[in-house]
Amino acid sequence: MVRATLAALVMLSSCLAAAAPAPETRPEVPPTRLDRFKPLILETDDLRTVGKAEKTGDAKPAAPQVHVDAKAGAVRIPVTPTRTRGVVERLLSARGKHPAVSVLVTPCSAAEVAAALAKAGFEAGVRPQPVGSDRARPPSGTAVEITLLAKPSGGKVTRIPAARLLAAKSDGTPLDPGRWVYVGPQRIGDDTDSVLVTELSGSLATTDLRDSSAILYWVPRSDEPEPYARACYASRESLPEEGAAFELEIRRAAAGQPAP
């Protein structure tokens, strides 16, 4: 009797084992990617270490042609007129930096322009100094001549003083007498850890004394503190057609030469 019972139990367990479903096979879980949790907006310190992604086989674009004549104290950089109208803040901006408020833009970076001017022997000056809450003492430094060189296709080069590209009023009234002054790029920090502020702003030449990062400033003839809020307009100066080639020449002013 006992043997019969054991035999029946063995047969029952075999049947149950055969009828049981096969154990479930779960897919392997991939390791967690920590880079998924990086912030979308990087801090300033992170930007210093981020490199541009390059596709395999992509050719590196040619650097803009910057001409430096150290003996003559002159630099020529390629530019393009924005042909904007209305209020502007800058004569010249670096690539990708506020073209809507600039008369000219260059494919060069601010660092490239600053390096070229330093190579030409330009010495840094003094930036605009705040006076009260709404005025600034004009900057001081090396007086320079800035000229737009325009060459239409198949034509002769036309030289246009940069001050003529700007106006004091919307009706085209010329700027008050003054001069362009080189003060150099703005850098904060020390030799071991510094930031080129001018590279961030892209401000190369301006009439705005509130702009503390520009390399070149238009300085009125008066040495008295000037209002911060001084509107400036793109002039109605006629420029050659779109197909023309343009360069901006920045040259050390001759000693004793009167301001334009």
Short mmCIF file of C-alpha atoms in Angstrom, two decimals, residues 71-198:
data_model
loop_
_atom_site.label_atom_id
_atom_site.label_comp_id
_atom_site.label_asym_id
_atom_site.label_seq_id
_atom_site.Cartn_x
_atom_site.Cartn_y
_atom_site.Cartn_z
CA LYS A 71 56.21 98.47 -39.90
CA ALA A 72 53.33 100.74 -40.93
CA GLY A 73 51.29 99.95 -37.82
CA ALA A 74 48.31 98.80 -39.86
CA VAL A 75 45.90 95.86 -39.94
CA ARG A 76 43.36 94.86 -42.58
CA ILE A 77 40.53 92.48 -41.81
CA PRO A 78 37.73 91.18 -44.06
CA VAL A 79 34.29 92.61 -43.30
CA THR A 80 30.74 92.57 -44.64
CA PRO A 81 28.29 95.49 -44.38
CA THR A 82 25.09 94.54 -42.58
CA ARG A 83 23.25 97.32 -44.46
CA THR A 84 21.13 97.82 -41.37
CA ARG A 85 19.12 100.97 -40.75
CA GLY A 86 18.20 102.83 -37.60
CA VAL A 87 19.90 102.85 -34.21
CA VAL A 88 23.21 100.99 -33.93
CA GLU A 89 25.73 100.55 -31.13
CA ARG A 90 28.78 99.34 -33.01
CA LEU A 91 30.79 100.04 -36.08
CA LEU A 92 32.18 96.49 -36.06
CA SER A 93 31.29 93.16 -34.44
CA ALA A 94 33.03 89.79 -34.50
CA ARG A 95 31.39 86.79 -36.15
CA GLY A 96 28.04 85.78 -34.74
CA LYS A 97 27.86 88.68 -32.28
CA HIS A 98 24.91 91.10 -32.55
CA PRO A 99 24.94 91.96 -36.28
CA ALA A 100 21.59 93.77 -35.89
CA VAL A 101 23.26 96.61 -33.96
CA SER A 102 26.43 96.72 -36.07
CA VAL A 103 27.28 98.48 -39.32
CA LEU A 104 29.95 95.90 -40.21
CA VAL A 105 30.69 92.31 -39.23
CA THR A 106 33.86 90.27 -39.70
CA PRO A 107 34.32 86.50 -39.99
CA CYS A 108 37.25 86.87 -37.59
CA SER A 109 36.88 86.22 -33.90
CA ALA A 110 37.55 88.99 -31.40
CA ALA A 111 40.66 87.11 -30.25
CA GLU A 112 42.03 87.02 -33.82
CA VAL A 113 41.49 90.75 -34.30
CA ALA A 114 43.05 91.53 -30.91
CA ALA A 115 46.10 89.39 -31.73
CA ALA A 116 46.56 91.12 -35.10
CA LEU A 117 46.43 94.60 -33.54
CA ALA A 118 48.91 93.56 -30.85
CA LYS A 119 51.23 92.20 -33.55
CA ALA A 120 51.02 95.55 -35.35
CA GLY A 121 52.34 97.25 -32.22
CA PHE A 122 49.18 98.84 -30.80
CA GLU A 123 49.48 99.56 -27.08
CA ALA A 124 46.57 99.27 -24.64
CA GLY A 125 44.92 102.43 -23.33
CA VAL A 126 42.41 103.34 -20.62
CA ARG A 127 38.77 102.27 -20.82
CA PRO A 128 35.77 104.58 -20.30
CA GLN A 129 35.45 105.51 -16.63
CA PRO A 130 31.98 105.91 -15.04
CA VAL A 131 31.20 109.38 -13.67
CA GLY A 132 28.07 109.33 -11.55
CA SER A 133 25.16 107.18 -12.66
CA ASP A 134 24.65 108.37 -16.23
CA ARG A 135 27.94 109.67 -17.63
CA ALA A 136 31.41 108.35 -18.45
CA ARG A 137 34.81 109.87 -19.01
CA PRO A 138 35.91 109.03 -22.58
CA PRO A 139 38.67 106.42 -23.02
CA SER A 140 42.22 107.36 -23.88
CA GLY A 141 44.80 105.52 -25.93
CA THR A 142 46.45 105.28 -29.32
CA ALA A 143 44.68 107.40 -31.94
CA VAL A 144 43.89 105.36 -35.04
CA GLU A 145 42.38 105.85 -38.47
CA ILE A 146 39.70 103.35 -39.49
CA THR A 147 38.82 103.14 -43.18
CA LEU A 148 36.46 100.89 -45.10
CA LEU A 149 37.99 99.65 -48.36
CA ALA A 150 35.34 98.73 -50.91
CA LYS A 151 36.24 97.07 -54.20
CA PRO A 152 33.40 96.35 -56.64
CA SER A 153 33.92 93.43 -58.99
CA GLY A 154 36.13 94.77 -61.77
CA GLY A 155 36.29 98.25 -60.24
CA LYS A 156 38.71 100.39 -58.27
CA VAL A 157 39.04 100.44 -54.51
CA THR A 158 37.03 103.15 -52.75
CA ARG A 159 38.23 104.38 -49.35
CA ILE A 160 35.48 105.46 -46.94
CA PRO A 161 36.37 106.90 -43.50
CA ALA A 162 34.59 104.76 -40.90
CA ALA A 163 33.02 107.78 -39.19
CA ARG A 164 30.98 108.40 -42.34
CA LEU A 165 29.24 105.05 -41.83
CA LEU A 166 27.66 106.43 -38.64
CA ALA A 167 25.32 109.37 -38.04
CA ALA A 168 24.38 111.47 -35.02
CA LYS A 169 20.70 111.64 -36.03
CA SER A 170 18.28 109.51 -38.00
CA ASP A 171 18.29 112.07 -40.83
CA GLY A 172 21.97 111.34 -41.52
CA THR A 173 23.54 114.23 -39.59
CA PRO A 174 27.28 113.43 -39.31
CA LEU A 175 28.92 112.60 -36.01
CA ASP A 176 30.41 115.44 -34.01
CA PRO A 177 34.17 115.84 -34.56
CA GLY A 178 36.16 113.15 -32.80
CA ARG A 179 38.64 110.34 -33.30
CA TRP A 180 38.96 106.57 -33.01
CA VAL A 181 40.99 105.36 -30.04
CA TYR A 182 42.52 101.92 -29.43
CA VAL A 183 42.31 100.66 -25.83
CA GLY A 184 42.77 96.93 -26.41
CA PRO A 185 40.64 93.90 -25.51
CA GLN A 186 39.16 93.49 -22.04
CA ARG A 187 40.43 90.54 -20.02
CA ILE A 188 39.56 89.70 -16.42
CA GLY A 189 41.46 87.37 -14.13
CA ASP A 190 45.17 86.69 -13.79
CA ASP A 191 47.87 84.96 -15.82
CA THR A 192 46.81 81.51 -14.62
CA ASP A 193 43.04 81.87 -14.98
CA SER A 194 41.52 84.63 -17.11
CA VAL A 195 38.62 85.27 -19.46
CA LEU A 196 38.76 87.38 -22.63
CA VAL A 197 35.53 89.35 -22.16
CA THR A 198 35.80 90.88 -25.63
#
